[in-house]
Short mmCIF file of C-alpha atoms in Angstrom, two decimals:
data_model
loop_
_atom_site.label_atom_id
_atom_site.label_comp_id
_atom_site.label_asym_id
_atom_site.label_seq_id
_atom_site.Cartn_x
_atom_site.Cartn_y
_atom_site.Cartn_z
CA UNK A 1 -24.27 -36.38 41.14
CA UNK A 2 -26.62 -38.65 40.49
CA UNK A 3 -24.05 -40.98 42.53
CA UNK A 4 -24.03 -38.96 45.26
CA UNK A 5 -28.20 -38.47 45.52
CA UNK A 6 -27.67 -42.16 45.13
CA UNK A 7 -25.77 -43.26 48.06
CA UNK A 8 -26.49 -40.28 50.33
CA UNK A 9 -30.31 -41.54 50.95
CA UNK A 10 -32.06 -40.03 53.32
CA UNK A 11 -31.55 -42.29 56.79
CA UNK A 12 -35.34 -42.41 58.23
CA UNK A 13 -33.78 -43.35 61.84
CA UNK A 14 -36.83 -44.87 64.49
CA UNK A 15 -36.14 -44.13 68.15
CA UNK A 16 -37.67 -46.20 70.68
CA UNK A 17 -38.45 -45.35 74.14
CA UNK A 18 -41.05 -46.27 76.96
CA UNK A 19 -42.89 -42.85 76.10
CA UNK A 20 -42.84 -41.93 72.79
CA UNK A 21 -41.56 -43.21 68.38
CA UNK A 22 -39.79 -39.61 67.13
CA UNK A 23 -39.24 -39.69 63.81
CA UNK A 24 -36.15 -37.38 62.77
CA UNK A 25 -33.87 -37.00 59.46
CA UNK A 26 -31.41 -35.93 58.09
CA UNK A 27 -30.08 -34.79 55.19
CA UNK A 28 -26.45 -33.35 52.67
CA UNK A 29 -25.32 -29.85 52.31
CA UNK A 30 -21.88 -28.65 50.73
CA UNK A 31 -19.42 -27.24 53.71
CA UNK A 32 -17.53 -24.63 52.73
CA UNK A 33 -16.63 -20.54 52.98
CA UNK A 34 -15.06 -18.82 50.35
CA UNK A 35 -11.88 -17.72 52.27
CA UNK A 36 -10.26 -20.76 53.48
CA UNK A 37 -12.19 -22.45 49.88
CA UNK A 38 -11.96 -20.11 46.92
CA UNK A 39 -13.67 -22.26 44.81
CA UNK A 40 -16.95 -22.28 47.70
CA UNK A 41 -17.80 -18.53 45.00
CA UNK A 42 -16.39 -18.83 42.08
CA UNK A 43 -16.68 -22.55 40.84
CA UNK A 44 -19.49 -24.04 38.88
CA UNK A 45 -17.68 -27.61 39.29
CA UNK A 46 -19.21 -29.36 41.96
CA UNK A 47 -16.51 -32.39 42.26
CA UNK A 48 -13.94 -29.20 43.70
CA UNK A 49 -16.74 -28.44 47.29
CA UNK A 50 -16.58 -30.71 50.60
CA UNK A 51 -19.75 -31.85 51.80
CA UNK A 52 -20.59 -33.10 55.10
CA UNK A 53 -23.47 -34.59 56.99
CA UNK A 54 -26.04 -32.75 58.83
CA UNK A 55 -27.13 -33.11 62.09
CA UNK A 56 -30.52 -34.54 62.81
CA UNK A 57 -31.52 -30.48 63.93
CA UNK A 58 -30.68 -29.34 60.46
CA UNK A 59 -33.28 -30.29 57.47
CA UNK A 60 -32.04 -28.04 54.97
CA UNK A 61 -28.99 -27.02 53.15
CA UNK A 62 -28.03 -22.99 53.23
CA UNK A 63 -26.41 -20.86 51.17
CA UNK A 64 -25.36 -17.05 52.71
CA UNK A 65 -23.35 -14.01 51.95
CA UNK A 66 -21.47 -11.97 55.20
CA UNK A 67 -19.72 -9.50 53.80
CA UNK A 68 -18.56 -10.24 50.48
CA UNK A 69 -17.60 -14.03 52.21
CA UNK A 70 -19.82 -16.79 50.69
CA UNK A 71 -21.34 -19.73 52.80
CA UNK A 72 -22.34 -22.90 51.78
CA UNK A 73 -23.53 -25.75 54.79
CA UNK A 74 -26.15 -27.30 57.08
CA UNK A 75 -28.81 -24.60 57.48
CA UNK A 76 -27.62 -25.26 62.11
CA UNK A 77 -24.39 -23.66 61.25
CA UNK A 78 -24.39 -21.41 58.56
CA UNK A 79 -23.88 -18.13 59.13
CA UNK A 80 -25.96 -16.13 58.29
CA UNK A 81 -26.52 -13.24 60.66
CA UNK A 82 -26.31 -9.77 58.65
CA UNK A 83 -26.07 -12.08 55.68
CA UNK A 84 -26.80 -9.49 52.42
CA UNK A 85 -28.29 -13.13 50.36
CA UNK A 86 -29.54 -16.46 52.02
CA UNK A 87 -30.88 -18.81 50.80
CA UNK A 88 -31.94 -22.54 51.97
CA UNK A 89 -33.12 -25.48 50.42
CA UNK A 90 -35.00 -29.37 51.96
CA UNK A 91 -33.17 -31.43 48.77
CA UNK A 92 -29.10 -33.33 49.22
CA UNK A 93 -25.87 -31.35 47.90
CA UNK A 94 -28.70 -28.48 46.64
CA UNK A 95 -26.66 -25.32 47.79
CA UNK A 96 -24.97 -25.19 44.69
CA UNK A 97 -24.09 -22.70 41.68
CA UNK A 98 -23.46 -19.45 41.90
CA UNK A 99 -25.34 -17.26 44.33
CA UNK A 100 -26.62 -14.84 43.91
CA UNK A 101 -27.01 -15.42 40.55
CA UNK A 102 -26.17 -11.49 39.51
CA UNK A 103 -22.49 -12.93 40.67
CA UNK A 104 -19.96 -10.53 38.77
CA UNK A 105 -18.37 -12.81 36.16
CA UNK A 106 -15.10 -11.72 34.39
CA UNK A 107 -11.90 -13.06 33.14
CA UNK A 108 -9.17 -13.04 35.65
CA UNK A 109 -5.60 -14.52 35.37
CA UNK A 110 -2.11 -13.17 35.57
CA UNK A 111 0.37 -14.96 33.43
CA UNK A 112 2.72 -14.50 30.32
CA UNK A 113 -0.32 -15.37 28.44
CA UNK A 114 -2.42 -13.08 30.40
CA UNK A 115 -2.22 -10.09 27.68
CA UNK A 116 -4.01 -11.93 24.23
CA UNK A 117 -7.82 -12.34 24.26
CA UNK A 118 -9.14 -14.99 26.97
CA UNK A 119 -9.96 -18.22 25.82
CA UNK A 120 -13.30 -19.63 27.31
CA UNK A 121 -16.21 -18.65 29.77
CA UNK A 122 -15.27 -15.42 32.39
CA UNK A 123 -15.18 -16.60 35.68
CA UNK A 124 -18.07 -16.13 38.97
CA UNK A 125 -16.03 -13.58 41.15
CA UNK A 126 -14.44 -14.59 44.75
CA UNK A 127 -16.02 -11.77 46.81
CA UNK A 128 -19.30 -10.61 45.96
CA UNK A 129 -20.27 -6.96 45.73
CA UNK A 130 -23.83 -5.39 45.12
CA UNK A 131 -21.53 -3.32 42.59
CA UNK A 132 -18.57 -4.16 41.06
CA UNK A 133 -16.78 -4.60 37.63
CA UNK A 134 -14.08 -6.21 35.80
CA UNK A 135 -10.76 -4.55 35.00
CA UNK A 136 -7.43 -4.75 32.69
CA UNK A 137 -4.01 -3.73 34.54
CA UNK A 138 -1.99 -3.25 31.61
CA UNK A 139 1.87 -3.52 33.06
CA UNK A 140 3.72 -3.90 30.26
CA UNK A 141 4.32 -6.20 27.23
CA UNK A 142 4.71 -9.27 30.23
CA UNK A 143 3.28 -7.96 33.00
CA UNK A 144 -0.75 -7.82 32.60
CA UNK A 145 -3.47 -9.05 34.87
CA UNK A 146 -7.25 -9.26 34.69
CA UNK A 147 -9.78 -10.04 36.75
CA UNK A 148 -12.68 -8.80 38.89
CA UNK A 149 -12.41 -5.17 40.74
CA UNK A 150 -13.23 -6.54 44.45
CA UNK A 151 -10.79 -8.68 44.70
CA UNK A 152 -8.19 -7.63 47.89
CA UNK A 153 -5.52 -9.83 46.39
CA UNK A 154 -3.87 -7.72 43.49
CA UNK A 155 -3.46 -3.95 43.85
CA UNK A 156 -4.36 -1.63 40.58
CA UNK A 157 -2.62 1.07 39.18
CA UNK A 158 -3.23 4.18 38.07
CA UNK A 159 -3.99 3.07 34.17
CA UNK A 160 -6.13 0.25 34.78
CA UNK A 161 -9.04 -0.25 32.63
CA UNK A 162 -12.68 -1.00 34.22
CA UNK A 163 -15.89 -1.97 32.74
CA UNK A 164 -19.05 -3.31 34.63
CA UNK A 165 -19.85 -6.26 32.26
CA UNK A 166 -20.03 -9.92 32.78
CA UNK A 167 -17.02 -11.27 30.30
CA UNK A 168 -16.67 -6.78 29.70
CA UNK A 169 -12.53 -7.56 29.82
CA UNK A 170 -11.67 -9.56 27.12
CA UNK A 171 -10.35 -7.28 24.71
CA UNK A 172 -6.52 -7.47 23.89
CA UNK A 173 -4.13 -5.68 26.30
CA UNK A 174 -2.15 -5.02 23.07
CA UNK A 175 -3.08 -3.49 18.92
CA UNK A 176 -1.31 -1.85 16.36
CA UNK A 177 -1.48 1.35 14.48
CA UNK A 178 0.19 2.57 11.43
CA UNK A 179 1.20 6.40 11.73
CA UNK A 180 2.77 8.37 9.15
CA UNK A 181 5.84 10.36 9.83
CA UNK A 182 6.86 13.54 8.11
CA UNK A 183 8.31 16.96 8.84
CA UNK A 184 8.18 20.33 6.56
CA UNK A 185 11.84 20.84 7.61
CA UNK A 186 13.46 17.77 6.16
CA UNK A 187 10.82 17.65 3.09
CA UNK A 188 8.26 18.52 0.96
CA UNK A 189 4.51 17.52 1.10
CA UNK A 190 4.19 17.29 4.97
CA UNK A 191 1.81 20.01 4.85
CA UNK A 192 -0.93 19.06 2.02
CA UNK A 193 -0.64 17.54 -1.17
CA UNK A 194 -2.03 19.65 -4.21
CA UNK A 195 -3.23 15.97 -5.93
CA UNK A 196 -5.50 15.16 -3.36
CA UNK A 197 -7.73 16.80 -1.66
CA UNK A 198 -8.12 15.42 1.57
CA UNK A 199 -4.43 13.77 2.11
CA UNK A 200 -0.47 14.15 2.20
CA UNK A 201 0.65 11.69 0.44
CA UNK A 202 4.06 11.84 1.04
CA UNK A 203 5.30 10.60 4.41
CA UNK A 204 6.74 7.42 6.27
CA UNK A 205 4.96 4.99 7.62
CA UNK A 206 5.78 4.32 11.05
CA UNK A 207 4.12 1.49 13.78
CA UNK A 208 4.21 1.03 16.68
CA UNK A 209 2.12 -1.30 19.67
CA UNK A 210 -1.17 -0.05 21.44
CA UNK A 211 -1.82 -0.91 25.10
CA UNK A 212 -5.93 -0.05 25.35
CA UNK A 213 -4.33 1.91 28.75
CA UNK A 214 -1.69 3.59 26.75
CA UNK A 215 -0.85 6.90 25.47
CA UNK A 216 0.46 6.34 22.28
CA UNK A 217 -0.64 7.85 19.18
CA UNK A 218 -0.30 9.49 15.92
CA UNK A 219 -0.27 12.70 16.01
CA UNK A 220 0.01 16.31 13.61
CA UNK A 221 2.54 19.38 15.76
CA UNK A 222 2.27 22.03 13.74
CA UNK A 223 3.77 25.28 15.02
CA UNK A 224 3.47 27.65 12.69
CA UNK A 225 5.43 27.14 9.79
CA UNK A 226 6.90 23.74 11.00
CA UNK A 227 5.15 20.57 10.40
CA UNK A 228 5.83 17.04 12.17
CA UNK A 229 3.58 14.46 11.52
CA UNK A 230 4.48 11.09 13.52
CA UNK A 231 4.87 8.23 16.12
CA UNK A 232 4.38 8.77 19.48
CA UNK A 233 6.48 6.46 20.87
CA UNK A 234 9.08 8.37 18.90
CA UNK A 235 8.64 11.30 17.38
CA UNK A 236 8.24 13.57 20.24
CA UNK A 237 10.75 15.76 19.60
CA UNK A 238 12.37 18.35 22.78
CA UNK A 239 10.68 21.67 20.52
CA UNK A 240 7.56 19.40 20.32
CA UNK A 241 7.51 18.40 24.20
CA UNK A 242 7.84 22.43 25.14
CA UNK A 243 5.15 23.63 22.98
CA UNK A 244 2.32 20.19 23.32
CA UNK A 245 -0.45 22.65 23.14
CA UNK A 246 0.15 22.53 19.18
CA UNK A 247 0.07 19.18 19.34
CA UNK A 248 -3.91 16.88 17.81
CA UNK A 249 -3.01 13.49 18.42
CA UNK A 250 -5.31 10.68 17.25
CA UNK A 251 -5.95 6.83 17.50
CA UNK A 252 -9.46 6.31 15.31
CA UNK A 253 -7.68 4.15 12.94
CA UNK A 254 -4.20 3.55 10.63
CA UNK A 255 -2.55 6.69 9.21
CA UNK A 256 -5.23 9.17 10.75
CA UNK A 257 -2.91 12.16 10.91
CA UNK A 258 -3.09 12.30 7.40
CA UNK A 259 -5.50 14.63 6.77
CA UNK A 260 -4.41 18.00 4.58
CA UNK A 261 -3.44 21.47 6.81
CA UNK A 262 -6.36 23.93 5.18
CA UNK A 263 -5.20 26.61 2.44
CA UNK A 264 -3.57 29.57 5.15
CA UNK A 265 -5.43 32.61 4.41
CA UNK A 266 -3.81 36.00 5.56
CA UNK A 267 -3.33 39.58 4.97
CA UNK A 268 -0.99 40.40 2.21
CA UNK A 269 -0.32 44.13 2.37
CA UNK A 270 2.87 46.99 2.45
CA UNK A 271 2.68 50.48 4.07
CA UNK A 272 5.74 51.36 1.90
CA UNK A 273 4.57 50.81 -1.48
CA UNK A 274 0.77 52.46 -0.89
CA UNK A 275 -2.13 50.48 0.96
CA UNK A 276 -1.94 53.09 4.56
CA UNK A 277 -5.11 50.39 5.67
CA UNK A 278 -1.82 48.24 6.00
CA UNK A 279 -0.28 50.46 9.09
CA UNK A 280 -3.35 51.83 10.73
CA UNK A 281 -6.25 49.96 10.21
CA UNK A 282 -5.41 46.19 9.02
CA UNK A 283 -8.94 44.84 9.72
CA UNK A 284 -10.01 46.82 6.71
CA UNK A 285 -7.79 44.84 4.44
CA UNK A 286 -9.00 41.78 3.18
CA UNK A 287 -7.29 38.64 3.83
CA UNK A 288 -6.11 36.45 1.44
CA UNK A 289 -5.30 32.26 0.46
CA UNK A 290 -1.57 32.38 -0.45
CA UNK A 291 -0.26 30.82 -3.56
CA UNK A 292 2.53 28.88 -2.04
CA UNK A 293 1.58 25.62 -0.70
CA UNK A 294 3.79 25.07 2.07
CA UNK A 295 2.78 28.41 3.29
CA UNK A 296 1.78 27.47 6.78
CA UNK A 297 1.41 30.83 9.18
CA UNK A 298 1.33 34.37 8.39
CA UNK A 299 3.47 36.96 9.67
CA UNK A 300 3.82 40.99 10.12
CA UNK A 301 6.85 42.94 10.05
CA UNK A 302 7.12 46.54 11.36
CA UNK A 303 9.85 48.75 10.18
CA UNK A 304 11.81 51.35 12.52
CA UNK A 305 10.46 53.56 9.62
CA UNK A 306 6.81 52.27 11.36
CA UNK A 307 5.82 51.68 7.62
CA UNK A 308 4.56 47.92 8.04
CA UNK A 309 4.07 44.89 5.68
CA UNK A 310 1.77 41.53 6.06
CA UNK A 311 1.54 38.59 4.01
CA UNK A 312 2.01 34.29 4.47
CA UNK A 313 4.48 31.71 5.55
CA UNK A 314 8.14 32.78 7.57
CA UNK A 315 8.55 36.81 7.64
CA UNK A 316 10.97 37.58 5.27
CA UNK A 317 14.46 38.80 6.79
CA UNK A 318 15.38 42.97 6.35
CA UNK A 319 18.14 44.97 8.88
CA UNK A 320 15.27 47.73 9.19
CA UNK A 321 12.82 45.33 11.30
CA UNK A 322 11.47 46.93 14.61
CA UNK A 323 9.08 44.34 15.37
CA UNK A 324 7.86 41.52 14.04
CA UNK A 325 5.18 38.27 15.01
CA UNK A 326 4.11 35.08 13.15
CA UNK A 327 1.09 32.79 13.99
CA UNK A 328 -0.95 30.18 12.37
CA UNK A 329 -4.32 30.47 14.68
CA UNK A 330 -7.12 32.06 12.37
CA UNK A 331 -6.77 33.14 9.05
CA UNK A 332 -6.09 36.67 8.62
CA UNK A 333 -4.35 36.60 12.15
CA UNK A 334 -1.71 39.07 11.00
CA UNK A 335 -4.31 41.21 11.25
CA UNK A 336 -3.58 42.48 14.79
CA UNK A 337 -1.31 45.67 15.16
CA UNK A 338 1.14 47.19 16.70
CA UNK A 339 0.38 49.23 19.49
CA UNK A 340 1.98 51.82 21.43
CA UNK A 341 0.91 53.39 24.27
CA UNK A 342 1.97 56.23 26.81
CA UNK A 343 4.51 54.81 29.06
CA UNK A 344 5.15 57.22 32.56
CA UNK A 345 4.64 57.53 36.37
CA UNK A 346 3.87 59.87 38.55
CA UNK A 347 6.70 58.71 40.94
CA UNK A 348 9.04 60.98 38.43
CA UNK A 349 6.40 63.27 36.16
CA UNK A 350 2.54 64.46 37.38
CA UNK A 351 1.73 65.08 34.57
CA UNK A 352 1.50 61.02 33.55
CA UNK A 353 -1.98 61.70 36.22
CA UNK A 354 -2.93 65.47 35.40
CA UNK A 355 -1.90 65.15 31.37
CA UNK A 356 -1.26 68.45 30.78
CA UNK A 357 1.37 68.28 29.53
CA UNK A 358 1.51 64.54 27.09
CA UNK A 359 3.42 65.80 24.22
CA UNK A 360 6.16 65.22 27.42
CA UNK A 361 5.70 61.45 28.16
CA UNK A 362 7.69 58.58 26.64
CA UNK A 363 5.69 56.29 24.18
CA UNK A 364 6.46 52.55 24.75
CA UNK A 365 6.30 50.11 21.39
CA UNK A 366 4.46 46.91 23.16
CA UNK A 367 5.90 43.55 22.34
CA UNK A 368 3.26 41.76 22.68
CA UNK A 369 1.32 42.42 19.34
CA UNK A 370 -2.53 43.26 20.30
CA UNK A 371 -1.87 44.50 23.98
CA UNK A 372 -3.97 46.79 25.95
CA UNK A 373 -2.78 50.10 26.75
CA UNK A 374 -2.70 50.12 30.39
CA UNK A 375 -3.39 53.73 32.87
CA UNK A 376 -3.28 51.27 36.98
CA UNK A 377 -3.60 53.05 40.26
CA UNK A 378 -1.47 51.65 42.37
CA UNK A 379 -2.01 51.47 46.43
CA UNK A 380 1.40 53.41 47.63
CA UNK A 381 -0.71 56.52 45.61
CA UNK A 382 1.28 56.33 42.07
CA UNK A 383 -0.45 56.65 38.67
CA UNK A 384 1.66 54.79 35.68
CA UNK A 385 1.07 54.44 32.51
CA UNK A 386 2.23 51.40 29.68
CA UNK A 387 2.01 48.62 27.87
CA UNK A 388 -0.23 45.18 29.32
CA UNK A 389 2.22 43.06 29.96
CA UNK A 390 2.77 40.31 32.98
CA UNK A 391 4.84 42.52 35.08
CA UNK A 392 2.27 45.53 34.04
CA UNK A 393 -2.03 44.64 34.60
CA UNK A 394 -4.94 45.16 35.85
CA UNK A 395 -4.86 41.63 38.04
CA UNK A 396 -1.77 42.83 40.99
CA UNK A 397 -2.41 42.48 43.77
CA UNK A 398 -1.04 46.20 43.82
CA UNK A 399 -3.25 47.03 41.96
CA UNK A 400 -6.46 49.03 43.61
CA UNK A 401 -7.63 51.05 40.39
CA UNK A 402 -7.22 50.13 36.28
CA UNK A 403 -7.92 51.27 33.27
CA UNK A 404 -7.91 49.20 29.99
CA UNK A 405 -8.14 50.06 26.25
CA UNK A 406 -7.17 48.53 22.72
CA UNK A 407 -5.29 50.38 20.71
CA UNK A 408 -2.21 52.22 20.21
CA UNK A 409 -2.42 55.25 22.39
CA UNK A 410 -5.49 55.23 23.50
CA UNK A 411 -4.25 55.39 27.29
CA UNK A 412 -4.79 59.69 27.50
CA UNK A 413 -6.43 61.81 29.34
CA UNK A 414 -7.01 62.66 32.74
CA UNK A 415 -6.56 59.85 34.83
CA UNK A 416 -8.65 59.06 37.30
CA UNK A 417 -11.03 60.70 35.57
CA UNK A 418 -12.65 62.81 38.99
CA UNK A 419 -9.87 64.46 38.98
CA UNK A 420 -10.92 68.54 40.91
CA UNK A 421 -10.47 71.07 38.64
CA UNK A 422 -8.51 74.67 40.36
CA UNK A 423 -6.90 77.75 38.86
CA UNK A 424 -3.22 76.96 39.43
CA UNK A 425 -1.51 80.32 39.03
CA UNK A 426 0.81 82.70 41.49
CA UNK A 427 3.57 80.65 43.09
CA UNK A 428 5.35 81.06 39.80
CA UNK A 429 5.74 83.63 37.57
CA UNK A 430 2.85 82.61 35.71
CA UNK A 431 -0.19 85.57 35.83
CA UNK A 432 -3.10 84.54 37.25
CA UNK A 433 -5.04 87.02 34.78
CA UNK A 434 -4.04 85.10 31.79
CA UNK A 435 -4.73 82.04 34.02
CA UNK A 436 -8.17 83.09 35.11
CA UNK A 437 -9.22 83.83 31.26
CA UNK A 438 -8.87 80.00 30.78
CA UNK A 439 -10.26 76.69 32.39
CA UNK A 440 -9.07 75.09 35.06
CA UNK A 441 -6.58 72.29 35.48
CA UNK A 442 -6.81 69.32 37.12
CA UNK A 443 -4.80 68.39 40.07
CA UNK A 444 -2.11 66.73 40.75
CA UNK A 445 -2.33 63.75 43.20
CA UNK A 446 -0.42 64.63 46.28
CA UNK A 447 1.40 61.32 46.93
CA UNK A 448 0.15 62.24 50.60
CA UNK A 449 -3.11 61.60 49.44
CA UNK A 450 -5.71 58.78 50.77
CA UNK A 451 -5.75 55.99 48.30
CA UNK A 452 -9.65 55.56 49.01
CA UNK A 453 -9.96 59.04 47.95
CA UNK A 454 -8.97 61.85 50.78
CA UNK A 455 -10.77 65.94 51.07
CA UNK A 456 -9.70 67.73 47.40
CA UNK A 457 -10.00 71.54 47.78
CA UNK A 458 -8.95 74.40 45.64
CA UNK A 459 -7.69 77.38 47.75
CA UNK A 460 -6.40 80.95 47.05
CA UNK A 461 -4.22 83.31 49.20
CA UNK A 462 -2.99 86.61 48.32
CA UNK A 463 1.34 85.61 49.92
CA UNK A 464 2.46 89.07 50.85
CA UNK A 465 5.84 88.61 49.98
CA UNK A 466 5.27 88.25 46.05
CA UNK A 467 2.82 90.59 46.43
CA UNK A 468 0.47 88.45 44.26
CA UNK A 469 -2.15 86.25 44.40
CA UNK A 470 -2.02 82.28 44.08
CA UNK A 471 -4.08 80.33 43.60
CA UNK A 472 -4.26 76.49 43.08
CA UNK A 473 -4.98 72.66 44.24
CA UNK A 474 -4.49 71.14 47.51
CA UNK A 475 -2.39 68.66 46.20
CA UNK A 476 0.58 71.24 46.08
CA UNK A 477 1.50 70.29 49.88
CA UNK A 478 4.46 73.96 49.67
CA UNK A 479 1.96 75.95 48.61
CA UNK A 480 -1.57 74.86 49.89
CA UNK A 481 0.32 74.54 54.18
CA UNK A 482 1.37 78.68 53.17
CA UNK A 483 -2.20 79.12 52.05
CA UNK A 484 -2.89 77.36 55.52
CA UNK A 485 -0.81 79.59 57.64
CA UNK A 486 -2.62 82.95 56.69
CA UNK A 487 -5.30 84.67 58.85
CA UNK A 488 -8.81 82.84 59.04
CA UNK A 489 -10.08 85.33 56.52
CA UNK A 490 -7.16 85.59 54.44
CA UNK A 491 -7.34 81.62 53.09
CA UNK A 492 -10.26 80.58 51.17
CA UNK A 493 -10.94 76.54 50.42
CA UNK A 494 -13.58 75.37 47.45
CA UNK A 495 -14.41 72.28 46.46
CA UNK A 496 -16.23 72.79 43.01
CA UNK A 497 -14.72 73.18 39.62
CA UNK A 498 -12.16 76.69 38.89
CA UNK A 499 -14.11 77.43 42.41
CA UNK A 500 -10.85 79.75 43.24
CA UNK A 501 -11.35 82.31 41.54
CA UNK A 502 -13.99 84.39 43.79
CA UNK A 503 -11.70 86.69 46.05
CA UNK A 504 -12.45 90.16 45.75
CA UNK A 505 -9.49 90.91 46.94
CA UNK A 506 -7.03 89.08 44.38
CA UNK A 507 -9.18 91.23 41.59
CA UNK A 508 -6.68 93.25 41.03
CA UNK A 509 -4.37 90.41 39.97
#
């Protein structure tokens, strides 16, 4: 720099003319752009930059940023229109240094050594952007890139790591992590160690590379009675892949997956031994700590005689098991009852809606423990009852009205509850005088009745061929039409509960 200052002195040229004398000054400036010369934007070494003698019209040097490109040169020839930054100075070679001063500085490399923590100082980014970032792009153990996000000559992978302060991409691309490996099906002590309060001690060690942008981790897999701990790069079995929601991962320290499982607490009872609450009211049975160190789950079994047994660990093998389940999602998880629901459809049994003969309805044993019982009405007018499942539930698009409840046989009673009540007699050999002495019955729903609710009516008329009164609901289409075929005064219609008991002509019934 001293050499250049001594060599490029300000020239004073005296021009003589017939009319006047003019003094003109020339200046020397660095001349470059970062498109053709990267050092124009990034280098702190001035020996890399070319320079030029400015024409007499330029008495200043300039630095400017236009469309993220850095320009240096004489003020009269350096682009500055539309510049986001521009600076002028008036001494030789003054347009030097990183510009603007706040330009992001990142470590930049792409060779084999790029995986290790870089040495030296970070380099200014080639392209200037108001908001820029450094990146660390790890593709493999031998392919690692570092640089500025504003770089256009590198396409980042989706797993690239970004940061937003100078030199922040300095971390080593890889680390090491040690984990505990064990499988409760292969050895004891994988679930908990009764001699140490916090961690298991019976395990093998596994170690793996930990790329900063990778997914490797220590893991703990717990699925009912099966527990596996290990390194994610080698111990994820097909069983675990199918149950990834059961996996807990950690990377915060070596052997982070060694924590003891909490002591399991379950309901432990048997209705065959006289504890009826085990079957009918399991929530009233107190949970207790399982005695076995290897117990990590609870079970509940229902036998063909409807007795129930609940306990710790795996369910015992019996030939008379009707239904059973195992669980580990919470203490006392085996308190969930076995549910039975009424199952029927008005397509085959009108009593499914009117609830006149519930003793003849089918009973369904729900396969999902704790399932809801449902009563659902469909767009085609059919009403069904049963256990909630993926094929029968309130969210189906064909369901227009739905009622769900919790507890065995809770899907009882007339549905919809607002059914019209009418006296129904005479069409068969039943005696209307006896029927009128009782309460009216809910009307069945006709397949012709509109889903959104049609006109519900009771009717009564005298059937001359039968020589007796006939009463019923409009949803009984056959008798209703016979009533409508009577003379105007011969068929009486009404629409309130029990209203079809008024015709004086029928008093003799």
